[in-house]
Amino acid sequence: MSYYTGTAADLAGLRQALFDACTTDGWTLTGEILSKGTMFLRVQIVSGYLTFLGGTGQSAGALTGAAAAVSRIGTLNSQAVAFPVKYEIFSFSSEVYLVINYNVSYYQWAAFGKSTVQGLPGTGMWFGASCFSNPPNILAITQAGGTSSGYCVPALFHRNRNNANTGAASLESRIHHGLDGLTWSDGVSVSNPGASAIDATTPLLGLLPNTWNSEAVLLPIRVFYPRASNKTSLLADLEHARYTRVDNYTPGDLITLGGDRWKVFPWYLKNSAARDGGGNITHTGTFGWAVRYEGP
């Protein structure tokens, strides 16, 4: 694993930092497209947003087999990203996590990688970021991941299955699975739904932090996909990121578990007074995540 941190004066500088980190760690950059094996990710600056779009290949500098919509870093809840930003990049062989911090307490993120689940017909590439592609990116988050298509849920695969089929432009995270004759989990409709990791995790998130020592367990991010006859299939089990609650953590705290260290972040803005979030809000309560940390 490689860890990179620094400051970026604008979106161009932030994108370049990501490009530099990825190419140092084995990715190939062709124009605006990062590639590694069967993973292809286009990273563009469009209308004041840093956009991310996964694909299955490239031809003459253009992304092919692309997902139906981008995920983005940028204005959220009518509040623009304030530069300069601090960035942290956590780069692993098959997963990359980008976290930015600005205005003291605000965070956004982007992540992409390849599933380790065996037998997927698709490439297994997944990607996501804080904002979906459909403005104005009004924020919502709940323990169960339920919200309408008009609200952005700025957390990785945190939109539940019942609310992950409201249109590709209203989806923050997706994966190329290849099941049932489909490609990406684009959330276009019930026949082409989105994928979710929050459904299986909801009861456990509600128990955190524990009452014994006030610590919060790190929960696996396992991405499931709805199938016919009310069945589900496991699409991804992320190796280097976990769900958690940040009630008793300061953003950036390190948690040591055995030989591993994990760095804790809120999804957007921590608010202990309204820890369970809601709809049309300006924060993400105490919902957060942890990324495996192998820095100094």
CSV table of C-alpha atoms in Angstrom, one decimal:
chain,number,residue,atom,x,y,z
A,1,MET,CA,0.0,0.0,0.0
A,2,SER,CA,1.1,3.6,-0.7
A,3,TYR,CA,-0.1,6.7,1.2
A,4,TYR,CA,0.1,10.2,-0.2
A,5,THR,CA,-1.0,13.5,1.3
A,6,GLY,CA,-0.6,17.1,0.4
A,7,THR,CA,-2.6,20.2,-0.5
A,8,ALA,CA,-4.2,21.1,-3.8
A,9,ALA,CA,-5.0,24.7,-4.9
A,10,ASP,CA,-7.7,23.7,-7.3
A,11,LEU,CA,-9.4,20.8,-9.0
A,12,ALA,CA,-6.7,20.5,-11.5
A,13,GLY,CA,-4.1,20.1,-8.8
A,14,LEU,CA,-6.3,17.6,-7.0
A,15,ARG,CA,-6.7,15.5,-10.2
A,16,GLN,CA,-3.0,15.7,-10.9
A,17,ALA,CA,-2.2,14.4,-7.4
A,18,LEU,CA,-4.5,11.4,-8.0
A,19,PHE,CA,-2.9,10.8,-11.4
A,20,ASP,CA,0.6,10.9,-9.9
A,21,ALA,CA,-0.3,8.5,-7.1
A,22,CYS,CA,-1.9,6.0,-9.4
A,23,THR,CA,0.7,6.0,-12.1
A,24,THR,CA,3.4,5.6,-9.4
A,25,ASP,CA,1.5,2.5,-8.2
A,26,GLY,CA,1.1,0.7,-11.5
A,27,TRP,CA,-1.8,2.4,-13.2
A,28,THR,CA,-1.5,3.7,-16.8
A,29,LEU,CA,-2.7,7.2,-17.7
A,30,THR,CA,-3.9,7.8,-21.3
A,31,GLY,CA,-5.2,11.3,-21.6
A,32,GLU,CA,-7.8,11.5,-18.9
A,33,ILE,CA,-8.2,7.7,-18.4
A,34,LEU,CA,-6.5,5.7,-15.7
A,35,SER,CA,-6.3,1.9,-16.4
A,36,LYS,CA,-5.0,-1.1,-14.7
A,37,GLY,CA,-5.9,-4.6,-15.9
A,38,THR,CA,-9.7,-4.6,-16.6
A,39,MET,CA,-10.2,-1.4,-14.6
A,40,PHE,CA,-10.8,1.9,-16.6
A,41,LEU,CA,-11.6,5.2,-15.0
A,42,ARG,CA,-12.1,8.5,-16.7
A,43,VAL,CA,-11.4,11.5,-14.5
A,44,GLN,CA,-12.5,14.9,-15.8
A,45,ILE,CA,-13.1,18.4,-14.6
A,46,VAL,CA,-16.5,19.5,-15.7
A,47,SER,CA,-18.4,22.6,-14.6
A,48,GLY,CA,-16.6,22.9,-11.3
A,49,TYR,CA,-16.8,19.2,-10.4
A,50,LEU,CA,-14.2,16.5,-10.5
A,51,THR,CA,-16.0,13.6,-12.2
A,52,PHE,CA,-15.3,9.9,-12.2
A,53,LEU,CA,-16.7,7.4,-14.8
A,54,GLY,CA,-15.9,3.7,-14.9
A,55,GLY,CA,-15.7,1.7,-18.1
A,56,THR,CA,-14.5,-1.6,-19.6
A,57,GLY,CA,-12.0,-0.3,-22.1
A,58,GLN,CA,-10.7,2.6,-24.2
A,59,SER,CA,-10.4,3.3,-27.9
A,60,ALA,CA,-8.6,6.2,-29.5
A,61,GLY,CA,-8.5,8.0,-26.1
A,62,ALA,CA,-12.2,7.5,-25.4
A,63,LEU,CA,-13.7,5.4,-22.6
A,64,THR,CA,-15.7,2.4,-23.8
A,65,GLY,CA,-18.3,0.3,-22.0
A,66,ALA,CA,-19.0,3.2,-19.7
A,67,ALA,CA,-21.4,3.3,-16.8
A,68,ALA,CA,-24.6,5.4,-17.4
A,69,ALA,CA,-23.5,8.4,-15.3
A,70,VAL,CA,-20.6,9.9,-13.4
A,71,SER,CA,-19.9,10.3,-9.7
A,72,ARG,CA,-18.5,13.6,-8.6
A,73,ILE,CA,-16.6,15.7,-6.0
A,74,GLY,CA,-17.8,19.3,-5.8
A,75,THR,CA,-20.6,21.6,-4.6
A,76,LEU,CA,-22.8,19.8,-2.1
A,77,ASN,CA,-25.8,21.3,-0.4
A,78,SER,CA,-25.1,24.6,-2.3
A,79,GLN,CA,-21.6,24.8,-0.6
A,80,ALA,CA,-18.7,24.7,-2.9
A,81,VAL,CA,-15.4,23.0,-2.1
A,82,ALA,CA,-13.1,25.7,-0.5
A,83,PHE,CA,-9.6,25.6,-1.8
A,84,PRO,CA,-6.9,24.9,-0.9
A,85,VAL,CA,-7.8,21.4,0.2
A,86,LYS,CA,-5.9,18.7,2.1
A,87,TYR,CA,-5.9,15.4,0.2
A,88,GLU,CA,-5.1,11.9,1.3
A,89,ILE,CA,-4.7,9.1,-1.2
A,90,PHE,CA,-4.7,5.5,0.0
A,91,SER,CA,-3.5,3.3,-2.9
A,92,PHE,CA,-3.6,-0.5,-2.8
A,93,SER,CA,-3.1,-3.0,-5.6
A,94,SER,CA,-6.8,-3.2,-6.6
A,95,GLU,CA,-8.4,-0.3,-4.6
A,96,VAL,CA,-7.8,3.4,-4.4
A,97,TYR,CA,-9.4,5.9,-1.9
A,98,LEU,CA,-9.2,9.7,-2.2
A,99,VAL,CA,-10.3,11.8,0.8
A,100,ILE,CA,-10.3,15.6,0.8
A,101,ASN,CA,-10.7,18.0,3.8
A,102,TYR,CA,-11.6,21.7,3.6
A,103,ASN,CA,-13.2,24.4,5.6
A,104,VAL,CA,-11.7,22.7,8.7
A,105,SER,CA,-14.4,20.1,9.2
A,106,TYR,CA,-15.8,19.2,5.7
A,107,TYR,CA,-14.8,16.0,3.8
A,108,GLN,CA,-15.5,14.5,0.4
A,109,TRP,CA,-14.2,11.4,-1.2
A,110,ALA,CA,-13.9,9.2,-4.3
A,111,ALA,CA,-13.0,5.5,-4.5
A,112,PHE,CA,-12.6,2.9,-7.1
A,113,GLY,CA,-11.3,-0.7,-7.3
A,114,LYS,CA,-11.9,-4.2,-8.4
A,115,SER,CA,-14.0,-6.9,-6.7
A,116,THR,CA,-12.3,-9.9,-5.2
A,117,VAL,CA,-15.6,-12.0,-5.5
A,118,GLN,CA,-15.0,-15.0,-7.8
A,119,GLY,CA,-17.2,-15.9,-10.7
A,120,LEU,CA,-18.6,-12.5,-11.7
A,121,PRO,CA,-19.4,-12.3,-15.4
A,122,GLY,CA,-18.4,-8.6,-15.4
A,123,THR,CA,-15.1,-7.0,-14.8
A,124,GLY,CA,-15.9,-6.4,-11.1
A,125,MET,CA,-14.7,-2.8,-11.3
A,126,TRP,CA,-16.6,-0.4,-8.9
A,127,PHE,CA,-16.4,3.3,-8.3
A,128,GLY,CA,-18.1,6.0,-6.4
A,129,ALA,CA,-17.8,9.6,-5.0
A,130,SER,CA,-19.6,12.0,-2.7
A,131,CYS,CA,-22.0,13.4,-5.3
A,132,PHE,CA,-24.2,11.9,-7.9
A,133,SER,CA,-24.4,13.5,-11.4
A,134,ASN,CA,-27.9,15.1,-10.9
A,135,PRO,CA,-27.8,18.6,-9.4
A,136,PRO,CA,-28.4,20.2,-7.0
A,137,ASN,CA,-26.9,17.5,-4.8
A,138,ILE,CA,-29.2,18.1,-1.7
A,139,LEU,CA,-27.9,15.9,1.1
A,140,ALA,CA,-29.5,13.0,3.0
A,141,ILE,CA,-28.3,10.1,5.0
A,142,THR,CA,-30.0,7.6,7.3
A,143,GLN,CA,-29.0,4.4,9.1
A,144,ALA,CA,-31.1,2.4,6.6
A,145,GLY,CA,-29.9,4.2,3.6
A,146,GLY,CA,-33.4,5.1,2.5
A,147,THR,CA,-34.0,8.4,0.7
A,148,SER,CA,-35.7,9.7,-2.5
A,149,SER,CA,-33.9,10.2,-5.8
A,150,GLY,CA,-33.7,13.9,-5.2
A,151,TYR,CA,-31.2,13.6,-2.3
A,152,CYS,CA,-27.6,12.7,-2.6
A,153,VAL,CA,-26.3,10.1,-0.1
A,154,PRO,CA,-22.6,10.9,0.1
A,155,ALA,CA,-21.4,7.5,1.3
A,156,LEU,CA,-20.0,4.5,-0.5
A,157,PHE,CA,-22.8,2.0,-1.5
A,158,HIS,CA,-24.9,3.4,1.3
A,159,ARG,CA,-28.2,3.7,-0.7
A,160,ASN,CA,-30.4,0.8,0.1
A,161,ARG,CA,-31.8,-1.5,-2.6
A,162,ASN,CA,-35.3,0.0,-2.5
A,163,ASN,CA,-33.8,3.5,-3.2
A,164,ALA,CA,-31.0,2.4,-5.6
A,165,ASN,CA,-33.2,2.1,-8.7
A,166,THR,CA,-34.3,5.7,-9.1
A,167,GLY,CA,-32.2,6.6,-12.1
A,168,ALA,CA,-28.6,6.5,-13.0
A,169,ALA,CA,-28.1,10.2,-12.4
A,170,SER,CA,-29.2,9.7,-8.8
A,171,LEU,CA,-26.7,7.0,-7.9
A,172,GLU,CA,-23.4,7.7,-6.1
A,173,SER,CA,-21.7,4.2,-6.5
A,174,ARG,CA,-21.9,1.4,-8.9
A,175,ILE,CA,-20.1,-1.9,-10.0
A,176,HIS,CA,-19.7,-3.7,-13.3
A,177,HIS,CA,-21.3,-7.1,-12.5
A,178,GLY,CA,-22.4,-8.6,-15.8
A,179,LEU,CA,-25.3,-10.5,-14.2
A,180,ASP,CA,-28.7,-11.2,-15.8
A,181,GLY,CA,-27.5,-9.9,-19.1
A,182,LEU,CA,-26.7,-6.4,-17.7
A,183,THR,CA,-23.5,-4.5,-17.2
A,184,TRP,CA,-23.2,-1.8,-14.6
A,185,SER,CA,-25.5,-1.5,-11.5
A,186,ASP,CA,-26.8,1.7,-12.9
A,187,GLY,CA,-30.0,1.9,-10.9
A,188,VAL,CA,-32.1,2.7,-14.0
A,189,SER,CA,-35.1,0.7,-12.9
A,190,VAL,CA,-36.2,-2.3,-10.9
A,191,SER,CA,-35.1,-4.4,-13.9
A,192,ASN,CA,-31.6,-2.8,-13.8
A,193,PRO,CA,-31.2,-1.9,-10.1
A,194,GLY,CA,-28.4,-0.4,-8.2
A,195,ALA,CA,-26.2,-2.3,-5.7
A,196,SER,CA,-26.0,-1.7,-2.0
A,197,ALA,CA,-23.9,-2.5,1.0
A,198,ILE,CA,-26.0,-0.9,3.6
A,199,ASP,CA,-29.0,-3.3,3.7
A,200,ALA,CA,-27.0,-6.0,5.4
A,201,THR,CA,-25.2,-3.6,7.7
A,202,THR,CA,-28.1,-1.4,9.0
A,203,PRO,CA,-28.9,-3.3,12.2
A,204,LEU,CA,-25.2,-3.3,13.3
A,205,LEU,CA,-24.8,0.5,12.5
A,206,GLY,CA,-27.7,1.1,14.9
A,207,LEU,CA,-25.8,-0.6,17.7
A,208,LEU,CA,-22.7,1.6,17.5
A,209,PRO,CA,-20.9,2.9,19.4
A,210,ASN,CA,-21.2,0.1,22.0
A,211,THR,CA,-22.2,0.9,25.6
A,212,TRP,CA,-19.3,-1.0,27.2
A,213,ASN,CA,-16.4,1.1,26.1
A,214,SER,CA,-18.0,3.6,23.7
A,215,GLU,CA,-15.9,2.3,20.8
A,216,ALA,CA,-17.4,1.7,17.3
A,217,VAL,CA,-16.8,-1.6,15.5
A,218,LEU,CA,-15.5,-1.5,11.9
A,219,LEU,CA,-18.1,-3.1,9.7
A,220,PRO,CA,-17.3,-4.8,6.3
A,221,ILE,CA,-18.6,-3.1,3.2
A,222,ARG,CA,-20.1,-6.0,1.3
A,223,VAL,CA,-22.0,-5.0,-1.8
A,224,PHE,CA,-25.1,-7.0,-2.7
A,225,TYR,CA,-27.3,-7.0,-5.8
A,226,PRO,CA,-31.0,-7.9,-6.0
A,227,ARG,CA,-31.9,-10.8,-8.2
A,228,ALA,CA,-35.1,-12.6,-9.2
A,229,SER,CA,-37.3,-14.4,-6.7
A,230,ASN,CA,-36.1,-12.0,-3.9
A,231,LYS,CA,-32.6,-13.4,-4.0
A,232,THR,CA,-29.4,-11.4,-3.7
A,233,SER,CA,-25.8,-11.9,-5.0
A,234,LEU,CA,-22.6,-10.7,-3.4
A,235,LEU,CA,-20.8,-8.5,-5.8
A,236,ALA,CA,-17.9,-7.1,-3.8
A,237,ASP,CA,-16.3,-7.3,-0.3
A,238,LEU,CA,-14.1,-4.2,0.0
A,239,GLU,CA,-10.7,-5.1,1.4
A,240,HIS,CA,-9.5,-1.7,2.7
A,241,ALA,CA,-12.5,0.3,3.8
A,242,ARG,CA,-15.1,-0.2,6.5
A,243,TYR,CA,-18.3,1.4,7.7
A,244,THR,CA,-18.4,2.8,11.3
A,245,ARG,CA,-19.9,5.5,13.5
A,246,VAL,CA,-17.7,8.5,14.5
A,247,ASP,CA,-19.5,9.6,17.7
A,248,ASN,CA,-16.4,9.3,19.8
A,249,TYR,CA,-13.7,9.8,17.2
A,250,THR,CA,-12.1,13.0,15.8
A,251,PRO,CA,-11.8,13.0,12.0
A,252,GLY,CA,-8.4,11.6,11.1
A,253,ASP,CA,-8.1,9.5,14.3
A,254,LEU,CA,-6.2,6.2,13.9
A,255,ILE,CA,-7.7,2.9,15.2
A,256,THR,CA,-5.3,0.0,15.8
A,257,LEU,CA,-6.6,-3.5,15.4
A,258,GLY,CA,-4.0,-6.1,15.7
A,259,GLY,CA,-1.4,-5.3,13.1
A,260,ASP,CA,-3.7,-3.0,11.1
A,261,ARG,CA,-4.3,0.7,11.4
A,262,TRP,CA,-7.4,2.4,10.1
A,263,LYS,CA,-8.0,6.1,9.6
A,264,VAL,CA,-11.5,7.4,10.5
A,265,PHE,CA,-13.4,10.0,8.6
A,266,PRO,CA,-17.0,11.4,8.5
A,267,TRP,CA,-18.7,11.0,5.2
A,268,TYR,CA,-19.1,14.7,4.9
A,269,LEU,CA,-19.6,16.7,8.1
A,270,LYS,CA,-19.8,15.2,11.6
A,271,ASN,CA,-22.8,16.4,13.7
A,272,SER,CA,-23.1,14.6,17.1
A,273,ALA,CA,-26.2,16.5,18.0
A,274,ALA,CA,-28.1,15.0,15.1
A,275,ARG,CA,-26.2,11.7,14.9
A,276,ASP,CA,-28.8,9.8,12.9
A,277,GLY,CA,-28.9,12.2,10.0
A,278,GLY,CA,-32.1,12.6,8.0
A,279,GLY,CA,-33.3,14.2,4.7
A,280,ASN,CA,-32.5,17.7,3.3
A,281,ILE,CA,-29.7,18.2,5.9
A,282,THR,CA,-26.3,19.9,5.9
A,283,HIS,CA,-24.3,17.1,7.6
A,284,THR,CA,-23.9,13.3,7.8
A,285,GLY,CA,-24.6,12.9,11.5
A,286,THR,CA,-22.1,10.4,13.0
A,287,PHE,CA,-22.1,8.1,9.9
A,288,GLY,CA,-18.5,7.6,8.7
A,289,TRP,CA,-15.9,5.2,7.5
A,290,ALA,CA,-12.4,4.0,8.1
A,291,VAL,CA,-9.7,3.3,5.5
A,292,ARG,CA,-6.8,1.0,6.0
A,293,TYR,CA,-3.7,3.2,6.8
A,294,GLU,CA,-0.1,2.2,6.2
A,295,GLY,CA,1.4,5.7,6.3
A,296,PRO,CA,4.0,7.0,8.7
